mmCIF file of C-alpha atoms in Angstrom:
data_model
loop_
_atom_site.group_PDB
_atom_site.id
_atom_site.type_symbol
_atom_site.label_atom_id
_atom_site.label_comp_id
_atom_site.label_asym_id
_atom_site.label_seq_id
_atom_site.Cartn_x
_atom_site.Cartn_y
_atom_site.Cartn_z
ATOM 1 C CA MET A 1 203.605 99.778 -36.569
ATOM 2 C CA SER A 2 202.485 96.314 -35.797
ATOM 3 C CA PHE A 3 201.298 93.874 -38.700
ATOM 4 C CA ILE A 4 197.693 93.915 -37.759
ATOM 5 C CA LYS A 5 197.776 97.731 -37.749
ATOM 6 C CA ARG A 6 199.023 98.084 -40.920
ATOM 7 C CA LEU A 7 196.832 95.680 -42.504
ATOM 8 C CA PHE A 8 194.040 97.663 -41.041
ATOM 9 C CA VAL A 9 195.348 100.742 -42.346
ATOM 10 C CA LEU A 10 195.885 99.082 -46.243
ATOM 11 C CA LEU A 11 192.266 98.037 -46.042
ATOM 12 C CA ILE A 12 190.872 101.514 -44.810
ATOM 13 C CA VAL A 13 193.258 102.873 -47.940
ATOM 14 C CA ALA A 14 191.577 100.279 -49.785
ATOM 15 C CA ALA A 15 188.110 100.823 -49.631
ATOM 16 C CA LEU A 16 188.436 104.705 -49.653
ATOM 17 C CA ALA A 17 190.131 103.971 -53.013
ATOM 18 C CA ALA A 18 187.028 101.466 -53.981
ATOM 19 C CA GLY A 19 184.881 104.272 -52.665
ATOM 20 C CA GLY A 20 186.404 107.153 -54.757
ATOM 21 C CA ALA A 21 186.718 105.096 -57.675
ATOM 22 C CA PHE A 22 183.182 103.810 -57.425
ATOM 23 C CA TYR A 23 181.845 107.398 -56.881
ATOM 24 C CA TYR A 24 184.147 108.676 -59.930
ATOM 25 C CA TRP A 25 182.040 106.006 -61.893
ATOM 26 C CA ALA A 26 178.702 106.991 -60.971
ATOM 27 C CA GLN A 27 179.704 110.659 -62.048
ATOM 28 C CA SER A 28 181.085 110.229 -64.913
ATOM 29 C CA PRO A 29 179.593 110.811 -68.251
ATOM 30 C CA LEU A 30 178.611 107.836 -70.566
ATOM 31 C CA GLN A 31 179.369 107.761 -74.195
ATOM 32 C CA LEU A 32 176.162 106.737 -76.354
ATOM 33 C CA GLY A 33 176.433 105.309 -79.872
ATOM 34 C CA LYS A 34 173.962 107.991 -80.813
ATOM 35 C CA PRO A 35 173.609 111.689 -79.432
ATOM 36 C CA THR A 36 170.311 110.383 -77.900
ATOM 37 C CA LEU A 37 169.128 106.691 -77.465
ATOM 38 C CA ASP A 38 165.470 105.544 -76.819
ATOM 39 C CA VAL A 39 165.533 102.544 -74.528
ATOM 40 C CA THR A 40 162.337 100.592 -73.471
ATOM 41 C CA ILE A 41 162.335 98.597 -69.996
ATOM 42 C CA LYS A 42 160.260 96.165 -69.559
ATOM 43 C CA PRO A 43 157.830 95.470 -66.339
ATOM 44 C CA TYR A 44 159.163 93.296 -63.424
ATOM 45 C CA SER A 45 162.455 93.760 -64.444
ATOM 46 C CA SER A 46 165.534 93.069 -62.018
ATOM 47 C CA VAL A 47 168.367 95.667 -61.469
ATOM 48 C CA ARG A 48 170.531 92.943 -63.330
ATOM 49 C CA SER A 49 167.927 92.668 -66.146
ATOM 50 C CA VAL A 50 167.483 96.463 -66.300
ATOM 51 C CA ALA A 51 171.467 96.872 -67.098
ATOM 52 C CA THR A 52 171.158 94.380 -69.728
ATOM 53 C CA GLN A 53 168.225 96.290 -71.288
ATOM 54 C CA LEU A 54 170.140 99.275 -71.109
ATOM 55 C CA ARG A 55 173.344 97.978 -72.363
ATOM 56 C CA ALA A 56 171.560 96.454 -75.438
ATOM 57 C CA GLY A 57 169.908 99.473 -76.144
ATOM 58 C CA GLY A 58 173.374 101.275 -76.315
ATOM 59 C CA VAL A 59 173.658 102.575 -72.911
ATOM 60 C CA PRO A 60 176.787 101.261 -71.663
ATOM 61 C CA VAL A 61 176.355 100.929 -67.926
ATOM 62 C CA HIS A 62 178.561 98.491 -65.725
ATOM 63 C CA PRO A 63 176.255 95.413 -64.680
ATOM 64 C CA VAL A 64 178.103 94.946 -61.115
ATOM 65 C CA LEU A 65 178.211 98.842 -60.271
ATOM 66 C CA PHE A 66 174.795 99.166 -61.723
ATOM 67 C CA ASN A 67 173.726 96.931 -59.277
ATOM 68 C CA LEU A 68 175.683 98.308 -56.300
ATOM 69 C CA LEU A 69 174.860 101.565 -57.069
ATOM 70 C CA ALA A 70 170.961 100.774 -57.043
ATOM 71 C CA ARG A 71 171.749 99.409 -53.761
ATOM 72 C CA VAL A 72 173.825 102.402 -52.693
ATOM 73 C CA MET A 73 170.640 104.587 -53.506
ATOM 74 C CA ASP A 74 168.232 102.104 -52.271
ATOM 75 C CA VAL A 75 166.134 102.000 -55.259
ATOM 76 C CA GLY A 76 166.560 98.519 -56.276
ATOM 77 C CA THR A 77 162.706 97.575 -56.358
ATOM 78 C CA LYS A 78 161.471 101.226 -57.615
ATOM 79 C CA LEU A 79 162.973 100.920 -61.038
ATOM 80 C CA LYS A 80 160.202 101.247 -63.334
ATOM 81 C CA SER A 81 159.267 100.228 -66.826
ATOM 82 C CA GLY A 82 158.532 102.365 -70.070
ATOM 83 C CA ASN A 83 160.383 103.920 -72.814
ATOM 84 C CA TYR A 84 163.097 106.394 -71.751
ATOM 85 C CA GLU A 85 165.108 108.909 -73.911
ATOM 86 C CA PHE A 86 168.756 109.272 -72.588
ATOM 87 C CA ALA A 87 171.619 112.039 -74.143
ATOM 88 C CA THR A 88 175.238 111.503 -74.373
ATOM 89 C CA GLY A 89 177.000 112.382 -71.238
ATOM 90 C CA VAL A 90 174.478 111.192 -69.085
ATOM 91 C CA THR A 91 176.051 109.605 -66.079
ATOM 92 C CA PRO A 92 175.020 106.465 -64.351
ATOM 93 C CA MET A 93 173.619 108.367 -61.164
ATOM 94 C CA GLU A 94 171.366 110.022 -63.565
ATOM 95 C CA VAL A 95 170.140 107.002 -65.394
ATOM 96 C CA MET A 96 169.342 105.155 -62.186
ATOM 97 C CA ASP A 97 167.680 108.525 -60.835
ATOM 98 C CA LYS A 98 165.418 108.880 -63.837
ATOM 99 C CA LEU A 99 164.404 105.333 -63.750
ATOM 100 C CA ALA A 100 163.643 105.109 -60.284
ATOM 101 C CA ARG A 101 161.605 108.288 -60.931
ATOM 102 C CA GLY A 102 160.044 106.797 -63.920
ATOM 103 C CA ASP A 103 160.699 109.967 -66.139
ATOM 104 C CA VAL A 104 159.641 107.935 -69.279
ATOM 105 C CA ASN A 105 158.905 109.461 -72.855
ATOM 106 C CA GLN A 106 156.342 106.577 -73.130
ATOM 107 C CA TYR A 107 154.557 103.988 -70.908
ATOM 108 C CA VAL A 108 154.661 99.851 -71.744
ATOM 109 C CA VAL A 109 152.310 97.008 -71.432
ATOM 110 C CA THR A 110 154.214 93.906 -71.853
ATOM 111 C CA ILE A 111 151.867 90.551 -73.109
ATOM 112 C CA ILE A 112 153.757 87.566 -72.503
ATOM 113 C CA GLU A 113 153.836 84.305 -74.967
ATOM 114 C CA GLY A 114 151.693 81.662 -73.545
ATOM 115 C CA TRP A 115 149.615 84.056 -71.583
ATOM 116 C CA THR A 116 145.761 83.264 -71.814
ATOM 117 C CA PHE A 117 143.138 86.463 -72.929
ATOM 118 C CA LYS A 118 141.884 86.530 -69.648
ATOM 119 C CA LYS A 119 145.320 87.152 -68.112
ATOM 120 C CA MET A 120 146.137 89.873 -70.937
ATOM 121 C CA ARG A 121 142.947 91.436 -70.181
ATOM 122 C CA SER A 122 143.969 91.323 -66.597
ATOM 123 C CA GLU A 123 147.377 92.947 -67.236
ATOM 124 C CA ILE A 124 145.941 95.661 -69.005
ATOM 125 C CA ASP A 125 143.114 96.262 -66.714
ATOM 126 C CA ALA A 126 145.690 96.674 -64.507
ATOM 127 C CA ASN A 127 148.020 99.015 -66.021
ATOM 128 C CA PRO A 128 147.214 102.774 -64.215
ATOM 129 C CA ALA A 129 148.513 104.845 -67.344
ATOM 130 C CA LEU A 130 145.878 103.598 -69.832
ATOM 131 C CA ARG A 131 142.575 104.570 -69.917
ATOM 132 C CA HIS A 132 140.453 101.703 -69.138
ATOM 133 C CA ASP A 133 137.422 102.068 -71.967
ATOM 134 C CA THR A 134 137.329 98.366 -72.034
ATOM 135 C CA ALA A 135 136.393 97.565 -68.258
ATOM 136 C CA GLY A 136 133.503 94.604 -67.853
ATOM 137 C CA LEU A 137 133.012 94.747 -71.629
ATOM 138 C CA PRO A 138 132.550 91.107 -72.865
ATOM 139 C CA ASP A 139 135.290 89.658 -74.823
ATOM 140 C CA ALA A 140 132.547 89.364 -78.042
ATOM 141 C CA ASP A 141 132.044 93.116 -77.779
ATOM 142 C CA LEU A 142 135.665 93.637 -77.647
ATOM 143 C CA MET A 143 136.327 91.884 -80.330
ATOM 144 C CA GLN A 144 134.001 94.163 -82.472
ATOM 145 C CA LEU A 145 136.048 97.097 -81.477
ATOM 146 C CA VAL A 146 139.083 95.760 -82.909
ATOM 147 C CA GLY A 147 137.559 94.739 -85.877
ATOM 148 C CA ALA A 148 137.503 91.030 -85.330
ATOM 149 C CA ASP A 149 135.290 88.903 -87.796
ATOM 150 C CA ARG A 150 134.969 86.649 -85.194
ATOM 151 C CA ALA A 151 133.856 86.506 -81.316
ATOM 152 C CA GLU A 152 136.282 84.328 -79.702
ATOM 153 C CA ALA A 153 138.962 86.544 -78.667
ATOM 154 C CA GLU A 154 141.780 83.706 -77.256
ATOM 155 C CA GLY A 155 144.792 83.410 -79.138
ATOM 156 C CA MET A 156 143.782 86.424 -81.587
ATOM 157 C CA PHE A 157 146.333 89.100 -79.955
ATOM 158 C CA PHE A 158 149.938 88.937 -80.318
ATOM 159 C CA PRO A 159 152.303 88.923 -77.302
ATOM 160 C CA ASP A 160 154.881 91.530 -77.470
ATOM 161 C CA THR A 161 155.573 95.148 -75.594
ATOM 162 C CA TYR A 162 153.196 97.884 -76.684
ATOM 163 C CA LEU A 163 154.622 101.658 -76.003
ATOM 164 C CA PHE A 164 151.662 104.152 -75.447
ATOM 165 C CA PRO A 165 151.618 107.802 -74.169
ATOM 166 C CA LYS A 166 150.046 107.991 -70.679
ATOM 167 C CA GLY A 167 146.400 108.121 -70.881
ATOM 168 C CA SER A 168 146.113 106.198 -73.856
ATOM 169 C CA SER A 169 142.757 103.975 -74.543
ATOM 170 C CA ASP A 170 142.947 100.442 -73.870
ATOM 171 C CA ILE A 171 141.005 99.683 -77.025
ATOM 172 C CA ASP A 172 144.267 100.639 -78.768
ATOM 173 C CA ILE A 173 146.695 98.278 -77.500
ATOM 174 C CA TYR A 174 144.005 95.410 -78.287
ATOM 175 C CA LYS A 175 143.339 96.773 -81.780
ATOM 176 C CA ARG A 176 147.513 96.881 -82.315
ATOM 177 C CA ALA A 177 147.959 93.399 -80.575
ATOM 178 C CA TYR A 178 145.423 92.178 -82.981
ATOM 179 C CA ARG A 179 146.535 93.712 -86.307
ATOM 180 C CA LEU A 180 149.884 92.405 -85.357
ATOM 181 C CA MET A 181 148.643 88.730 -84.936
ATOM 182 C CA GLN A 182 146.735 89.093 -87.923
ATOM 183 C CA LYS A 183 150.123 90.045 -89.623
ATOM 184 C CA ARG A 184 152.344 87.486 -88.413
ATOM 185 C CA LEU A 185 149.771 84.680 -89.015
ATOM 186 C CA ASP A 186 149.547 85.742 -92.846
ATOM 187 C CA GLU A 187 153.422 85.818 -92.813
ATOM 188 C CA ALA A 188 153.523 82.156 -91.395
ATOM 189 C CA TRP A 189 150.595 81.383 -93.354
ATOM 190 C CA ALA A 190 152.218 82.573 -96.725
ATOM 191 C CA SER A 191 155.352 80.411 -95.904
ATOM 192 C CA ARG A 192 153.935 77.142 -94.710
ATOM 193 C CA ALA A 193 154.740 73.516 -95.827
ATOM 194 C CA PRO A 194 152.791 71.804 -97.856
ATOM 195 C CA GLY A 195 150.344 69.002 -97.094
ATOM 196 C CA LEU A 196 149.249 70.374 -93.436
ATOM 197 C CA PRO A 197 146.144 69.203 -92.052
ATOM 198 C CA TYR A 198 144.968 72.710 -91.136
ATOM 199 C CA ALA A 199 142.105 74.080 -93.610
ATOM 200 C CA THR A 200 142.291 77.416 -92.628
ATOM 201 C CA PRO A 201 144.964 80.005 -90.924
ATOM 202 C CA TYR A 202 142.805 79.943 -87.663
ATOM 203 C CA GLU A 203 143.338 76.207 -87.532
ATOM 204 C CA ALA A 204 147.194 76.970 -87.638
ATOM 205 C CA LEU A 205 146.790 79.653 -84.831
ATOM 206 C CA ILE A 206 145.020 76.931 -82.560
ATOM 207 C CA MET A 207 147.916 74.531 -83.339
ATOM 208 C CA ALA A 208 150.609 77.167 -82.359
ATOM 209 C CA SER A 209 149.147 78.038 -79.417
ATOM 210 C CA LEU A 210 149.556 74.092 -78.621
ATOM 211 C CA VAL A 211 152.863 74.134 -79.395
ATOM 212 C CA GLU A 212 153.241 77.476 -77.157
ATOM 213 C CA LYS A 213 151.785 75.617 -73.858
ATOM 214 C CA GLU A 214 153.813 72.106 -74.337
ATOM 215 C CA THR A 215 157.337 73.378 -75.166
ATOM 216 C CA GLY A 216 159.383 73.300 -72.466
ATOM 217 C CA GLN A 217 162.582 73.931 -74.631
ATOM 218 C CA ALA A 218 162.613 76.631 -77.809
ATOM 219 C CA VAL A 219 164.532 74.251 -79.978
ATOM 220 C CA GLU A 220 161.996 71.647 -79.256
ATOM 221 C CA ARG A 221 158.703 73.419 -80.888
ATOM 222 C CA GLY A 222 159.066 71.982 -84.710
ATOM 223 C CA GLN A 223 159.267 68.518 -83.083
ATOM 224 C CA VAL A 224 155.978 69.025 -80.486
ATOM 225 C CA ALA A 225 154.224 70.539 -83.933
ATOM 226 C CA ALA A 226 155.809 67.574 -86.021
ATOM 227 C CA VAL A 227 153.919 65.331 -83.520
ATOM 228 C CA PHE A 228 150.607 66.945 -83.487
ATOM 229 C CA VAL A 229 150.869 67.311 -86.947
ATOM 230 C CA ASN A 230 151.671 63.649 -87.430
ATOM 231 C CA ARG A 231 148.910 62.364 -84.935
ATOM 232 C CA LEU A 232 146.132 64.777 -86.576
ATOM 233 C CA ARG A 233 147.351 62.901 -90.043
ATOM 234 C CA LYS A 234 146.642 59.334 -88.535
ATOM 235 C CA ARG A 235 143.518 60.415 -87.265
ATOM 236 C CA MET A 236 144.674 59.771 -83.395
ATOM 237 C CA LEU A 237 144.158 61.791 -80.405
ATOM 238 C CA LEU A 238 146.082 64.696 -79.459
ATOM 239 C CA GLN A 239 146.183 63.900 -75.835
ATOM 240 C CA THR A 240 147.608 67.000 -74.757
ATOM 241 C CA ASP A 241 147.506 68.097 -71.349
ATOM 242 C CA PRO A 242 147.336 71.965 -71.847
ATOM 243 C CA THR A 243 144.045 71.417 -73.302
ATOM 244 C CA VAL A 244 142.300 69.843 -70.604
ATOM 245 C CA ILE A 245 143.413 72.512 -68.289
ATOM 246 C CA TYR A 246 142.325 75.204 -70.320
ATOM 247 C CA GLY A 247 139.240 73.604 -70.658
ATOM 248 C CA MET A 248 138.549 73.282 -66.700
ATOM 249 C CA GLY A 249 139.019 76.869 -66.231
ATOM 250 C CA ASP A 250 139.069 78.008 -62.556
ATOM 251 C CA LEU A 251 138.251 74.251 -61.828
ATOM 252 C CA TYR A 252 141.755 73.516 -62.234
ATOM 253 C CA THR A 253 144.260 73.783 -59.117
ATOM 254 C CA GLY A 254 147.071 72.936 -60.100
ATOM 255 C CA ARG A 255 147.215 69.272 -60.640
ATOM 256 C CA LEU A 256 145.782 67.141 -63.287
ATOM 257 C CA ARG A 257 144.234 63.907 -62.173
ATOM 258 C CA LYS A 258 143.157 60.780 -63.881
ATOM 259 C CA ARG A 259 139.471 62.005 -63.448
ATOM 260 C CA ASP A 260 140.099 65.202 -65.451
ATOM 261 C CA LEU A 261 141.291 63.439 -68.182
ATOM 262 C CA GLN A 262 138.408 61.525 -68.558
ATOM 263 C CA THR A 263 135.832 64.473 -68.176
ATOM 264 C CA ASP A 264 134.768 65.360 -71.458
ATOM 265 C CA THR A 265 134.816 69.248 -72.258
ATOM 266 C CA PRO A 266 135.113 70.894 -75.713
ATOM 267 C CA TYR A 267 138.856 71.620 -75.238
ATOM 268 C CA ASN A 268 139.591 67.527 -73.717
ATOM 269 C CA THR A 269 141.756 66.051 -76.255
ATOM 270 C CA TYR A 270 141.858 62.731 -74.749
ATOM 271 C CA THR A 271 138.188 62.256 -75.406
ATOM 272 C CA ARG A 272 137.805 64.507 -78.832
ATOM 273 C CA ALA A 273 139.470 64.139 -81.728
ATOM 274 C CA GLY A 274 140.830 66.701 -83.862
ATOM 275 C CA LEU A 275 142.044 70.153 -82.790
ATOM 276 C CA PRO A 276 140.014 72.073 -79.981
ATOM 277 C CA PRO A 277 137.422 74.824 -81.139
ATOM 278 C CA THR A 278 139.895 77.816 -80.222
ATOM 279 C CA PRO A 279 143.321 78.436 -79.049
ATOM 280 C CA ILE A 280 144.365 78.124 -75.538
ATOM 281 C CA ALA A 281 146.890 80.762 -75.315
ATOM 282 C CA LEU A 282 148.543 83.548 -76.861
ATOM 283 C CA PRO A 283 151.320 82.035 -79.555
ATOM 284 C CA GLY A 284 154.289 84.033 -80.215
ATOM 285 C CA VAL A 285 156.477 84.007 -83.836
ATOM 286 C CA ALA A 286 158.352 80.823 -83.126
ATOM 287 C CA SER A 287 155.529 78.840 -82.454
ATOM 288 C CA LEU A 288 153.521 79.914 -85.296
ATOM 289 C CA ALA A 289 156.941 78.936 -87.551
ATOM 290 C CA ALA A 290 156.912 75.571 -85.831
ATOM 291 C CA ALA A 291 153.005 74.843 -86.398
ATOM 292 C CA LEU A 292 153.414 75.824 -89.995
ATOM 293 C CA ASN A 293 156.922 74.240 -91.027
ATOM 294 C CA PRO A 294 157.021 71.695 -88.389
ATOM 295 C CA ALA A 295 160.438 69.430 -87.914
ATOM 296 C CA PRO A 296 160.833 66.304 -90.559
ATOM 297 C CA THR A 297 160.341 63.407 -88.261
ATOM 298 C CA ASP A 298 157.930 60.603 -87.720
ATOM 299 C CA ALA A 299 157.390 61.045 -83.924
ATOM 300 C CA LEU A 300 153.884 60.405 -82.676
ATOM 301 C CA TYR A 301 154.643 60.898 -78.856
ATOM 302 C CA PHE A 302 156.952 62.787 -76.581
ATOM 303 C CA VAL A 303 157.463 62.572 -72.625
ATOM 304 C CA ALA A 304 158.825 65.116 -70.515
ATOM 305 C CA ARG A 305 162.585 63.947 -69.302
ATOM 306 C CA GLY A 306 162.403 66.016 -66.079
ATOM 307 C CA ASP A 307 165.138 68.506 -67.323
ATOM 308 C CA GLY A 308 162.996 70.683 -69.499
ATOM 309 C CA THR A 309 163.666 68.590 -72.316
ATOM 310 C CA SER A 310 161.681 65.809 -74.186
ATOM 311 C CA HIS A 311 162.191 62.477 -75.241
ATOM 312 C CA PHE A 312 160.110 61.732 -78.865
ATOM 313 C CA SER A 313 159.170 58.353 -79.580
ATOM 314 C CA THR A 314 157.659 57.307 -83.325
ATOM 315 C CA ASN A 315 155.924 54.065 -81.686
ATOM 316 C CA LEU A 316 154.067 52.928 -78.367
ATOM 317 C CA GLN A 317 156.433 50.615 -77.345
ATOM 318 C CA GLU A 318 159.077 53.140 -77.091
ATOM 319 C CA HIS A 319 157.149 55.668 -75.619
ATOM 320 C CA ASN A 320 156.219 53.491 -72.913
ATOM 321 C CA ARG A 321 159.718 52.643 -72.189
ATOM 322 C CA ALA A 322 160.378 56.365 -72.061
ATOM 323 C CA VAL A 323 157.290 56.774 -69.736
ATOM 324 C CA ASP A 324 158.753 53.946 -67.417
ATOM 325 C CA LYS A 325 162.484 55.556 -67.439
ATOM 326 C CA TYR A 326 161.498 59.520 -66.711
ATOM 327 C CA LEU A 327 158.003 59.349 -65.273
ATOM 328 C CA ARG A 328 158.117 55.938 -63.120
ATOM 329 C CA GLY A 329 161.816 56.226 -62.485
ATOM 330 C CA GLU A 330 162.501 52.869 -64.094
ATOM 331 C CA GLN A 331 166.208 51.417 -65.502
#
């Protein structure tokens, strides 16, 4: 037999062996850490992310083989979010089939840190497993339903993943998110640093929303919060772009121009001193912590480096040099 023929035969044998091993894995029972496990799969998860969530929840699927199985079963774009129950002995193929069918115990809605309340309402309104009792209801009326003492809804709901049985009222999600934000805010307020320029927890919530929208790197939250706190103490304008964008509403098309910074709105921190009148987004627990325990720094300015991080400066001269370097490209 010629070398080419022998190589061809070996390749066929190897392919059959690999296929057999793959089929064996797909049909082999998985040993879970407990007899049964509940694992929540978040919305918009890729196959790779689903595998990661399964493994984190105690279902030991092999990430590469799991991705291949999704391709073989042609369900890569069909895996559904929700809370799933798995029993020990379930096979990878059964796991995949369960996810593709959406055989859930409970459904989920995920609210993302940094979303506006408008985006949150849109996400909840679009969830087909909820009963939409608040559809078309003004924000102020919705706030009454959740038991809030103010009409402004922005920033008042905690971003998280919420489980619910199919057919639940969307009011229940709003109530849970509102109460959880009150709990997280109370906890952060109770452990706040001394001497902060906030008169109320609501002002701290506003600050947390600014930190949430201005932070490209999680490790910089405390520094960003410190810059804003230092500027408030010195009665300097906050001059943060996300507040301007929020105040523009639908007029913002993705590009902030000089005239936008000069056009006064209640949220334009280039034209108005102090904090904006309400939060501008839904802050997460890390931003709450940063707002109430900012980093120990005298920095008054920061500018994006272009790599997701920021350069912090204690004076205007240093800041201008950083702007020249990172925004204007001067060395």
